[in-house]
Amino acid sequence: MAPLTDFYQLTMAYGHWRAGRHRLPAAAELFFRRAPFRGAFAVAAGLAEGLRCLRAFRFSAADVAYLRSVLPSTTEDAFFDYLATLDASEVPFLQVKGPLLVVQLMETVLLCLVSYASLVATNATRFRLLAGPDMKLMEIGLRRAQGPDGALSASKYSYIGGFDCTSNVLAGKLYGIPVCGTIAHSFIMSFTSLEEVQPRELLPLAGGEPVDLLALAKSLLQRVCELLQTPPEKTNRGELAAFVSYAISFPHDFQGLLDTYCVRRSGLPNFCAVALALHQLGYRAIGVRLDSGDLAQQSKEIRRVFRACGAHFQVPWFETIPIAVSNDISEQSLEEFSREGSEIDMIGVGMNLVTCPLQPSLGCVYKLVEVNGSPCMKLTEDEEKMTIPGIKTIYRLYDAAGHPFMDLMALEEEPLPSAGQELAIRVLGRLGETSKVVPTTVEPLHRTYFRDGQVCEPLPSLPEVRSHAQVSLSLLSPAHRRLREPQPYPVAVTERLHNLLTKLQQATQ
């Protein structure tokens, strides 16, 4: 991973080495300036990948040979010898401390590993908030993602953000994420007649002689069509053949995709006939999927049919068969489902989740804050791009209701703020005025995960990370958690940090 960097990081590294500054102690911070999607929160992700990168940070002989071929010919040989011995044994994460050259080289790769991870996790969280806690969400973005790396990252970080499962089998294998799927139009379209069903028989769940499932489904289809008042001849025979073949292959996991032809006249009666036939053999169908049309309205119509079939055929569980939907689901889609009401139980989200079209990049940045014991900052005419100097500790302040109401930056050497103590602070964006706050609880946010070349804290499992993210999100006040026009979440600095900022500004004027 060491060569996963921008070319100018290597040229700057040589500049530091050539000037004898490469071992100066330095610190940098990785952060973003605005919460994504015009919201008030973000879900930070990518820490584990960053730690793996640090632990394995080495330039191999092949890496060094390649760098010799691309760096200017005036680059001294001794620099390449130095790179061959380089490691990241003194560097922690997010707030990065270590030799100046190494701290500089970490910039691009950490930004790469953290930015997209956090963006997708946040995007997934927004879908979870819109869907509500009871809706099952499936990530189905593999075919729409920006390559296999983007697809795997999207599967992993959408799970952290609150999705229940993924269609990505490799992500399931690598990360232990539950995998699931339904059935595609291509499978149904590949059947054209009932003669293509082979085999036709299925053993009852309780044992006994095999039963001709196709014949049973055909006889039930007549009764279902009578109940639904739809002509049996309008049902597609290839679709029925596909459903029966799939049911014989997966009697415990039979699902139907209803909209290959006509939902009302074909897909729905064919599915009900096969599901009822399975029921007579002791099995339960596990769901249906819709992929086109007015999904909310169709779900309500399908639920009415399921209830009617359940009552007519005396199969109580039939009315609760889960209904899944897909088809370019977006935040707007979920808002419409909520507004119109629906009977949807599961939603598959692909492109609008994994590509983050509402905001393609989180915009994370990585800036030096101290070199050789001296605080440093970026000064610019664009105040938003100005950085906050010095090595800092971050605290989250909570109110009496248990909601975080502010994050506070303090210089590392400042004492820990006390709960119940009045604090004088300056809110970013309003640095000209002092405010007073009294937190009920104070939570330090920084923890050291990497020291002396080793991960020094046990890393949580992916389900633990997912749980932590969801609990943290639940603590946010509704004003900060809402997705449209949320109340901005303030970040502030202590008076002492503000004084340092002012001092460095004045020194450059």
mmCIF file with all atom_site columns, N, CA, C and O in Angstrom, residues 391-435:
data_model
loop_
_atom_site.group_PDB
_atom_site.id
_atom_site.type_symbol
_atom_site.label_atom_id
_atom_site.label_alt_id
_atom_site.label_comp_id
_atom_site.label_asym_id
_atom_site.label_entity_id
_atom_site.label_seq_id
_atom_site.pdbx_PDB_ins_code
_atom_site.Cartn_x
_atom_site.Cartn_y
_atom_site.Cartn_z
_atom_site.occupancy
_atom_site.B_iso_or_equiv
_atom_site.pdbx_formal_charge
_atom_site.auth_seq_id
_atom_site.auth_comp_id
_atom_site.auth_asym_id
_atom_site.auth_atom_id
_atom_site.pdbx_PDB_model_num
ATOM 1   N N  . ILE A 1 391 ? -1.731  20.533 18.331 1.00 0.00 ? 391 ILE A N  1
ATOM 2   C CA . ILE A 1 391 ? -2.227  19.185 18.617 1.00 0.00 ? 391 ILE A CA 1
ATOM 3   C C  . ILE A 1 391 ? -3.379  19.300 19.590 1.00 0.00 ? 391 ILE A C  1
ATOM 4   O O  . ILE A 1 391 ? -3.253  19.915 20.652 1.00 0.00 ? 391 ILE A O  1
ATOM 5   N N  . LYS A 1 392 ? -4.500  18.684 19.239 1.00 0.00 ? 392 LYS A N  1
ATOM 6   C CA . LYS A 1 392 ? -5.723  18.918 19.985 1.00 0.00 ? 392 LYS A CA 1
ATOM 7   C C  . LYS A 1 392 ? -6.326  17.628 20.539 1.00 0.00 ? 392 LYS A C  1
ATOM 8   O O  . LYS A 1 392 ? -6.065  16.538 20.029 1.00 0.00 ? 392 LYS A O  1
ATOM 9   N N  . THR A 1 393 ? -7.136  17.806 21.557 1.00 0.00 ? 393 THR A N  1
ATOM 10  C CA . THR A 1 393 ? -8.008  16.755 22.058 1.00 0.00 ? 393 THR A CA 1
ATOM 11  C C  . THR A 1 393 ? -9.442  17.191 21.792 1.00 0.00 ? 393 THR A C  1
ATOM 12  O O  . THR A 1 393 ? -9.766  18.379 21.929 1.00 0.00 ? 393 THR A O  1
ATOM 13  N N  . ILE A 1 394 ? -10.296 16.242 21.403 1.00 0.00 ? 394 ILE A N  1
ATOM 14  C CA . ILE A 1 394 ? -11.690 16.559 21.071 1.00 0.00 ? 394 ILE A CA 1
ATOM 15  C C  . ILE A 1 394 ? -12.609 15.963 22.136 1.00 0.00 ? 394 ILE A C  1
ATOM 16  O O  . ILE A 1 394 ? -12.458 14.807 22.534 1.00 0.00 ? 394 ILE A O  1
ATOM 17  N N  . TYR A 1 395 ? -13.555 16.770 22.575 1.00 0.00 ? 395 TYR A N  1
ATOM 18  C CA . TYR A 1 395 ? -14.532 16.332 23.573 1.00 0.00 ? 395 TYR A CA 1
ATOM 19  C C  . TYR A 1 395 ? -15.933 16.495 23.013 1.00 0.00 ? 395 TYR A C  1
ATOM 20  O O  . TYR A 1 395 ? -16.232 17.468 22.315 1.00 0.00 ? 395 TYR A O  1
ATOM 21  N N  . ARG A 1 396 ? -16.792 15.547 23.322 1.00 0.00 ? 396 ARG A N  1
ATOM 22  C CA . ARG A 1 396 ? -18.204 15.649 22.967 1.00 0.00 ? 396 ARG A CA 1
ATOM 23  C C  . ARG A 1 396 ? -18.981 16.030 24.219 1.00 0.00 ? 396 ARG A C  1
ATOM 24  O O  . ARG A 1 396 ? -18.869 15.360 25.265 1.00 0.00 ? 396 ARG A O  1
ATOM 25  N N  . LEU A 1 397 ? -19.764 17.078 24.111 1.00 0.00 ? 397 LEU A N  1
ATOM 26  C CA . LEU A 1 397 ? -20.518 17.607 25.247 1.00 0.00 ? 397 LEU A CA 1
ATOM 27  C C  . LEU A 1 397 ? -21.984 17.185 25.133 1.00 0.00 ? 397 LEU A C  1
ATOM 28  O O  . LEU A 1 397 ? -22.589 17.325 24.061 1.00 0.00 ? 397 LEU A O  1
ATOM 29  N N  . TYR A 1 398 ? -22.529 16.683 26.233 1.00 0.00 ? 398 TYR A N  1
ATOM 30  C CA . TYR A 1 398 ? -23.910 16.191 26.257 1.00 0.00 ? 398 TYR A CA 1
ATOM 31  C C  . TYR A 1 398 ? -24.770 17.062 27.160 1.00 0.00 ? 398 TYR A C  1
ATOM 32  O O  . TYR A 1 398 ? -24.299 17.583 28.187 1.00 0.00 ? 398 TYR A O  1
ATOM 33  N N  . ASP A 1 399 ? -26.061 17.156 26.800 1.00 0.00 ? 399 ASP A N  1
ATOM 34  C CA . ASP A 1 399 ? -27.001 17.904 27.631 1.00 0.00 ? 399 ASP A CA 1
ATOM 35  C C  . ASP A 1 399 ? -27.693 16.977 28.624 1.00 0.00 ? 399 ASP A C  1
ATOM 36  O O  . ASP A 1 399 ? -27.410 15.764 28.676 1.00 0.00 ? 399 ASP A O  1
ATOM 37  N N  . ALA A 1 400 ? -28.614 17.533 29.395 1.00 0.00 ? 400 ALA A N  1
ATOM 38  C CA . ALA A 1 400 ? -29.274 16.753 30.447 1.00 0.00 ? 400 ALA A CA 1
ATOM 39  C C  . ALA A 1 400 ? -30.142 15.638 29.890 1.00 0.00 ? 400 ALA A C  1
ATOM 40  O O  . ALA A 1 400 ? -30.407 14.650 30.574 1.00 0.00 ? 400 ALA A O  1
ATOM 41  N N  . ALA A 1 401 ? -30.585 15.765 28.637 1.00 0.00 ? 401 ALA A N  1
ATOM 42  C CA . ALA A 1 401 ? -31.403 14.727 28.017 1.00 0.00 ? 401 ALA A CA 1
ATOM 43  C C  . ALA A 1 401 ? -30.563 13.596 27.440 1.00 0.00 ? 401 ALA A C  1
ATOM 44  O O  . ALA A 1 401 ? -31.111 12.625 26.904 1.00 0.00 ? 401 ALA A O  1
ATOM 45  N N  . GLY A 1 402 ? -29.243 13.718 27.532 1.00 0.00 ? 402 GLY A N  1
ATOM 46  C CA . GLY A 1 402 ? -28.361 12.680 27.005 1.00 0.00 ? 402 GLY A CA 1
ATOM 47  C C  . GLY A 1 402 ? -27.999 12.845 25.544 1.00 0.00 ? 402 GLY A C  1
ATOM 48  O O  . GLY A 1 402 ? -27.404 11.957 24.948 1.00 0.00 ? 402 GLY A O  1
ATOM 49  N N  . HIS A 1 403 ? -28.346 14.002 24.954 1.00 0.00 ? 403 HIS A N  1
ATOM 50  C CA . HIS A 1 403 ? -28.023 14.266 23.554 1.00 0.00 ? 403 HIS A CA 1
ATOM 51  C C  . HIS A 1 403 ? -26.706 15.032 23.457 1.00 0.00 ? 403 HIS A C  1
ATOM 52  O O  . HIS A 1 403 ? -26.481 15.987 24.218 1.00 0.00 ? 403 HIS A O  1
ATOM 53  N N  . PRO A 1 404 ? -25.840 14.674 22.520 1.00 0.00 ? 404 PRO A N  1
ATOM 54  C CA . PRO A 1 404 ? -24.666 15.518 22.279 1.00 0.00 ? 404 PRO A CA 1
ATOM 55  C C  . PRO A 1 404 ? -25.118 16.835 21.655 1.00 0.00 ? 404 PRO A C  1
ATOM 56  O O  . PRO A 1 404 ? -25.949 16.843 20.748 1.00 0.00 ? 404 PRO A O  1
ATOM 57  N N  . PHE A 1 405 ? -24.588 17.950 22.165 1.00 0.00 ? 405 PHE A N  1
ATOM 58  C CA . PHE A 1 405 ? -24.998 19.241 21.609 1.00 0.00 ? 405 PHE A CA 1
ATOM 59  C C  . PHE A 1 405 ? -23.834 20.035 21.025 1.00 0.00 ? 405 PHE A C  1
ATOM 60  O O  . PHE A 1 405 ? -24.042 21.056 20.376 1.00 0.00 ? 405 PHE A O  1
ATOM 61  N N  . MET A 1 406 ? -22.600 19.544 21.223 1.00 0.00 ? 406 MET A N  1
ATOM 62  C CA . MET A 1 406 ? -21.445 20.293 20.714 1.00 0.00 ? 406 MET A CA 1
ATOM 63  C C  . MET A 1 406 ? -20.208 19.424 20.821 1.00 0.00 ? 406 MET A C  1
ATOM 64  O O  . MET A 1 406 ? -20.070 18.627 21.753 1.00 0.00 ? 406 MET A O  1
ATOM 65  N N  . ASP A 1 407 ? -19.287 19.573 19.853 1.00 0.00 ? 407 ASP A N  1
ATOM 66  C CA . ASP A 1 407 ? -17.944 18.999 19.970 1.00 0.00 ? 407 ASP A CA 1
ATOM 67  C C  . ASP A 1 407 ? -16.973 20.138 20.224 1.00 0.00 ? 407 ASP A C  1
ATOM 68  O O  . ASP A 1 407 ? -17.038 21.185 19.562 1.00 0.00 ? 407 ASP A O  1
ATOM 69  N N  . LEU A 1 408 ? -16.086 19.936 21.182 1.00 0.00 ? 408 LEU A N  1
ATOM 70  C CA . LEU A 1 408 ? -15.174 20.991 21.626 1.00 0.00 ? 408 LEU A CA 1
ATOM 71  C C  . LEU A 1 408 ? -13.736 20.579 21.372 1.00 0.00 ? 408 LEU A C  1
ATOM 72  O O  . LEU A 1 408 ? -13.298 19.503 21.788 1.00 0.00 ? 408 LEU A O  1
ATOM 73  N N  . MET A 1 409 ? -12.981 21.457 20.686 1.00 0.00 ? 409 MET A N  1
ATOM 74  C CA . MET A 1 409 ? -11.559 21.233 20.453 1.00 0.00 ? 409 MET A CA 1
ATOM 75  C C  . MET A 1 409 ? -10.756 22.010 21.490 1.00 0.00 ? 409 MET A C  1
ATOM 76  O O  . MET A 1 409 ? -10.988 23.212 21.693 1.00 0.00 ? 409 MET A O  1
ATOM 77  N N  . ALA A 1 410 ? -9.798  21.314 22.118 1.00 0.00 ? 410 ALA A N  1
ATOM 78  C CA . ALA A 1 410 ? -8.931  21.930 23.113 1.00 0.00 ? 410 ALA A CA 1
ATOM 79  C C  . ALA A 1 410 ? -7.490  21.535 22.814 1.00 0.00 ? 410 ALA A C  1
ATOM 80  O O  . ALA A 1 410 ? -7.238  20.484 22.206 1.00 0.00 ? 410 ALA A O  1
ATOM 81  N N  . LEU A 1 411 ? -6.549  22.344 23.200 1.00 0.00 ? 411 LEU A N  1
ATOM 82  C CA . LEU A 1 411 ? -5.149  21.962 23.068 1.00 0.00 ? 411 LEU A CA 1
ATOM 83  C C  . LEU A 1 411 ? -4.861  20.751 23.932 1.00 0.00 ? 411 LEU A C  1
ATOM 84  O O  . LEU A 1 411 ? -5.466  20.576 25.011 1.00 0.00 ? 411 LEU A O  1
ATOM 85  N N  . GLU A 1 412 ? -3.967  19.911 23.456 1.00 0.00 ? 412 GLU A N  1
ATOM 86  C CA . GLU A 1 412 ? -3.709  18.631 24.113 1.00 0.00 ? 412 GLU A CA 1
ATOM 87  C C  . GLU A 1 412 ? -3.317  18.795 25.572 1.00 0.00 ? 412 GLU A C  1
ATOM 88  O O  . GLU A 1 412 ? -3.665  17.962 26.417 1.00 0.00 ? 412 GLU A O  1
ATOM 89  N N  . GLU A 1 413 ? -2.603  19.884 25.889 1.00 0.00 ? 413 GLU A N  1
ATOM 90  C CA . GLU A 1 413 ? -2.123  20.055 27.261 1.00 0.00 ? 413 GLU A CA 1
ATOM 91  C C  . GLU A 1 413 ? -3.175  20.660 28.192 1.00 0.00 ? 413 GLU A C  1
ATOM 92  O O  . GLU A 1 413 ? -2.960  20.752 29.405 1.00 0.00 ? 413 GLU A O  1
ATOM 93  N N  . GLU A 1 414 ? -4.326  21.064 27.654 1.00 0.00 ? 414 GLU A N  1
ATOM 94  C CA . GLU A 1 414 ? -5.364  21.636 28.508 1.00 0.00 ? 414 GLU A CA 1
ATOM 95  C C  . GLU A 1 414 ? -6.016  20.563 29.376 1.00 0.00 ? 414 GLU A C  1
ATOM 96  O O  . GLU A 1 414 ? -6.131  19.405 28.962 1.00 0.00 ? 414 GLU A O  1
ATOM 97  N N  . PRO A 1 415 ? -6.466  20.925 30.579 1.00 0.00 ? 415 PRO A N  1
ATOM 98  C CA . PRO A 1 415 ? -7.119  19.932 31.447 1.00 0.00 ? 415 PRO A CA 1
ATOM 99  C C  . PRO A 1 415 ? -8.464  19.499 30.880 1.00 0.00 ? 415 PRO A C  1
ATOM 100 O O  . PRO A 1 415 ? -9.110  20.228 30.122 1.00 0.00 ? 415 PRO A O  1
ATOM 101 N N  . LEU A 1 416 ? -8.872  18.302 31.238 1.00 0.00 ? 416 LEU A N  1
ATOM 102 C CA . LEU A 1 416 ? -10.163 17.765 30.813 1.00 0.00 ? 416 LEU A CA 1
ATOM 103 C C  . LEU A 1 416 ? -11.298 18.633 31.340 1.00 0.00 ? 416 LEU A C  1
ATOM 104 O O  . LEU A 1 416 ? -11.351 18.927 32.537 1.00 0.00 ? 416 LEU A O  1
ATOM 105 N N  . PRO A 1 417 ? -12.220 19.076 30.487 1.00 0.00 ? 417 PRO A N  1
ATOM 106 C CA . PRO A 1 417 ? -13.388 19.817 30.981 1.00 0.00 ? 417 PRO A CA 1
ATOM 107 C C  . PRO A 1 417 ? -14.211 18.945 31.927 1.00 0.00 ? 417 PRO A C  1
ATOM 108 O O  . PRO A 1 417 ? -14.316 17.727 31.733 1.00 0.00 ? 417 PRO A O  1
ATOM 109 N N  . SER A 1 418 ? -14.794 19.550 32.912 1.00 0.00 ? 418 SER A N  1
ATOM 110 C CA . SER A 1 418 ? -15.567 18.806 33.910 1.00 0.00 ? 418 SER A CA 1
ATOM 111 C C  . SER A 1 418 ? -17.058 18.924 33.634 1.00 0.00 ? 418 SER A C  1
ATOM 112 O O  . SER A 1 418 ? -17.547 19.990 33.248 1.00 0.00 ? 418 SER A O  1
ATOM 113 N N  . ALA A 1 419 ? -17.773 17.835 33.841 1.00 0.00 ? 419 ALA A N  1
ATOM 114 C CA . ALA A 1 419 ? -19.230 17.865 33.744 1.00 0.00 ? 419 ALA A CA 1
ATOM 115 C C  . ALA A 1 419 ? -19.786 18.812 34.782 1.00 0.00 ? 419 ALA A C  1
ATOM 116 O O  . ALA A 1 419 ? -19.334 18.830 35.938 1.00 0.00 ? 419 ALA A O  1
ATOM 117 N N  . GLY A 1 420 ? -20.762 19.627 34.386 1.00 0.00 ? 420 GLY A N  1
ATOM 118 C CA . GLY A 1 420 ? -21.356 20.591 35.300 1.00 0.00 ? 420 GLY A CA 1
ATOM 119 C C  . GLY A 1 420 ? -20.589 21.888 35.430 1.00 0.00 ? 420 GLY A C  1
ATOM 120 O O  . GLY A 1 420 ? -21.056 22.817 36.078 1.00 0.00 ? 420 GLY A O  1
ATOM 121 N N  . GLN A 1 421 ? -19.418 21.968 34.793 1.00 0.00 ? 421 GLN A N  1
ATOM 122 C CA . GLN A 1 421 ? -18.589 23.170 34.874 1.00 0.00 ? 421 GLN A CA 1
ATOM 123 C C  . GLN A 1 421 ? -18.911 24.091 33.701 1.00 0.00 ? 421 GLN A C  1
ATOM 124 O O  . GLN A 1 421 ? -19.047 23.656 32.572 1.00 0.00 ? 421 GLN A O  1
ATOM 125 N N  . GLU A 1 422 ? -19.026 25.384 33.977 1.00 0.00 ? 422 GLU A N  1
ATOM 126 C CA . GLU A 1 422 ? -19.260 26.344 32.901 1.00 0.00 ? 422 GLU A CA 1
ATOM 127 C C  . GLU A 1 422 ? -17.985 26.507 32.076 1.00 0.00 ? 422 GLU A C  1
ATOM 128 O O  . GLU A 1 422 ? -16.895 26.695 32.614 1.00 0.00 ? 422 GLU A O  1
ATOM 129 N N  . LEU A 1 423 ? -18.130 26.420 30.753 1.00 0.00 ? 423 LEU A N  1
ATOM 130 C CA . LEU A 1 423 ? -16.996 26.522 29.850 1.00 0.00 ? 423 LEU A CA 1
ATOM 131 C C  . LEU A 1 423 ? -17.153 27.740 28.951 1.00 0.00 ? 423 LEU A C  1
ATOM 132 O O  . LEU A 1 423 ? -18.247 27.994 28.422 1.00 0.00 ? 423 LEU A O  1
ATOM 133 N N  . ALA A 1 424 ? -16.076 28.489 28.799 1.00 0.00 ? 424 ALA A N  1
ATOM 134 C CA . ALA A 1 424 ? -16.052 29.597 27.841 1.00 0.00 ? 424 ALA A CA 1
ATOM 135 C C  . ALA A 1 424 ? -15.527 29.055 26.517 1.00 0.00 ? 424 ALA A C  1
ATOM 136 O O  . ALA A 1 424 ? -14.427 28.500 26.460 1.00 0.00 ? 424 ALA A O  1
ATOM 137 N N  . ILE A 1 425 ? -16.307 29.190 25.471 1.00 0.00 ? 425 ILE A N  1
ATOM 138 C CA . ILE A 1 425 ? -15.940 28.590 24.181 1.00 0.00 ? 425 ILE A CA 1
ATOM 139 C C  . ILE A 1 425 ? -16.201 29.579 23.048 1.00 0.00 ? 425 ILE A C  1
ATOM 140 O O  . ILE A 1 425 ? -16.905 30.584 23.208 1.00 0.00 ? 425 ILE A O  1
ATOM 141 N N  . ARG A 1 426 ? -15.611 29.275 21.876 1.00 0.00 ? 426 ARG A N  1
ATOM 142 C CA . ARG A 1 426 ? -15.859 30.038 20.657 1.00 0.00 ? 426 ARG A CA 1
ATOM 143 C C  . ARG A 1 426 ? -16.333 29.054 19.586 1.00 0.00 ? 426 ARG A C  1
ATOM 144 O O  . ARG A 1 426 ? -15.637 28.091 19.277 1.00 0.00 ? 426 ARG A O  1
ATOM 145 N N  . VAL A 1 427 ? -17.508 29.277 19.046 1.00 0.00 ? 427 VAL A N  1
ATOM 146 C CA . VAL A 1 427 ? -18.076 28.383 18.041 1.00 0.00 ? 427 VAL A CA 1
ATOM 147 C C  . VAL A 1 427 ? -17.488 28.730 16.673 1.00 0.00 ? 427 VAL A C  1
ATOM 148 O O  . VAL A 1 427 ? -17.413 29.905 16.293 1.00 0.00 ? 427 VAL A O  1
ATOM 149 N N  . LEU A 1 428 ? -17.046 27.712 15.934 1.00 0.00 ? 428 LEU A N  1
ATOM 150 C CA . LEU A 1 428 ? -16.537 27.944 14.589 1.00 0.00 ? 428 LEU A CA 1
ATOM 151 C C  . LEU A 1 428 ? -17.625 28.602 13.740 1.00 0.00 ? 428 LEU A C  1
ATOM 152 O O  . LEU A 1 428 ? -18.779 28.185 13.747 1.00 0.00 ? 428 LEU A O  1
ATOM 153 N N  . GLY A 1 429 ? -17.212 29.628 13.017 1.00 0.00 ? 429 GLY A N  1
ATOM 154 C CA . GLY A 1 429 ? -18.162 30.427 12.260 1.00 0.00 ? 429 GLY A CA 1
ATOM 155 C C  . GLY A 1 429 ? -18.597 31.661 13.009 1.00 0.00 ? 429 GLY A C  1
ATOM 156 O O  . GLY A 1 429 ? -19.116 32.607 12.421 1.00 0.00 ? 429 GLY A O  1
ATOM 157 N N  . ARG A 1 430 ? -18.383 31.660 14.340 1.00 0.00 ? 430 ARG A N  1
ATOM 158 C CA . ARG A 1 430 ? -18.692 32.831 15.164 1.00 0.00 ? 430 ARG A CA 1
ATOM 159 C C  . ARG A 1 430 ? -17.554 33.059 16.164 1.00 0.00 ? 430 ARG A C  1
ATOM 160 O O  . ARG A 1 430 ? -17.777 33.232 17.365 1.00 0.00 ? 430 ARG A O  1
ATOM 161 N N  . LEU A 1 431 ? -16.331 33.041 15.652 1.00 0.00 ? 431 LEU A N  1
ATOM 162 C CA . LEU A 1 431 ? -15.174 33.115 16.539 1.00 0.00 ? 431 LEU A CA 1
ATOM 163 C C  . LEU A 1 431 ? -15.040 34.461 17.222 1.00 0.00 ? 431 LEU A C  1
ATOM 164 O O  . LEU A 1 431 ? -14.308 34.590 18.210 1.00 0.00 ? 431 LEU A O  1
ATOM 165 N N  . GLY A 1 432 ? -15.728 35.469 16.733 1.00 0.00 ? 432 GLY A N  1
ATOM 166 C CA . GLY A 1 432 ? -15.610 36.794 17.320 1.00 0.00 ? 432 GLY A CA 1
ATOM 167 C C  . GLY A 1 432 ? -16.329 36.956 18.639 1.00 0.00 ? 432 GLY A C  1
ATOM 168 O O  . GLY A 1 432 ? -16.144 37.964 19.325 1.00 0.00 ? 432 GLY A O  1
ATOM 169 N N  . GLU A 1 433 ? -17.136 35.990 19.033 1.00 0.00 ? 433 GLU A N  1
ATOM 170 C CA . GLU A 1 433 ? -17.897 36.122 20.276 1.00 0.00 ? 433 GLU A CA 1
ATOM 171 C C  . GLU A 1 433 ? -17.690 34.916 21.177 1.00 0.00 ? 433 GLU A C  1
ATOM 172 O O  . GLU A 1 433 ? -17.567 33.784 20.714 1.00 0.00 ? 433 GLU A O  1
ATOM 173 N N  . THR A 1 434 ? -17.642 35.166 22.466 1.00 0.00 ? 434 THR A N  1
ATOM 174 C CA . THR A 1 434 ? -17.492 34.103 23.458 1.00 0.00 ? 434 THR A CA 1
ATOM 175 C C  . THR A 1 434 ? -18.861 33.625 23.912 1.00 0.00 ? 434 THR A C  1
ATOM 176 O O  . THR A 1 434 ? -19.769 34.428 24.135 1.00 0.00 ? 434 THR A O  1
ATOM 177 N N  . SER A 1 435 ? -19.016 32.310 24.044 1.00 0.00 ? 435 SER A N  1
ATOM 178 C CA . SER A 1 435 ? -20.255 31.728 24.554 1.00 0.00 ? 435 SER A CA 1
ATOM 179 C C  . SER A 1 435 ? -19.949 30.919 25.803 1.00 0.00 ? 435 SER A C  1
ATOM 180 O O  . SER A 1 435 ? -18.810 30.519 26.042 1.00 0.00 ? 435 SER A O  1
#
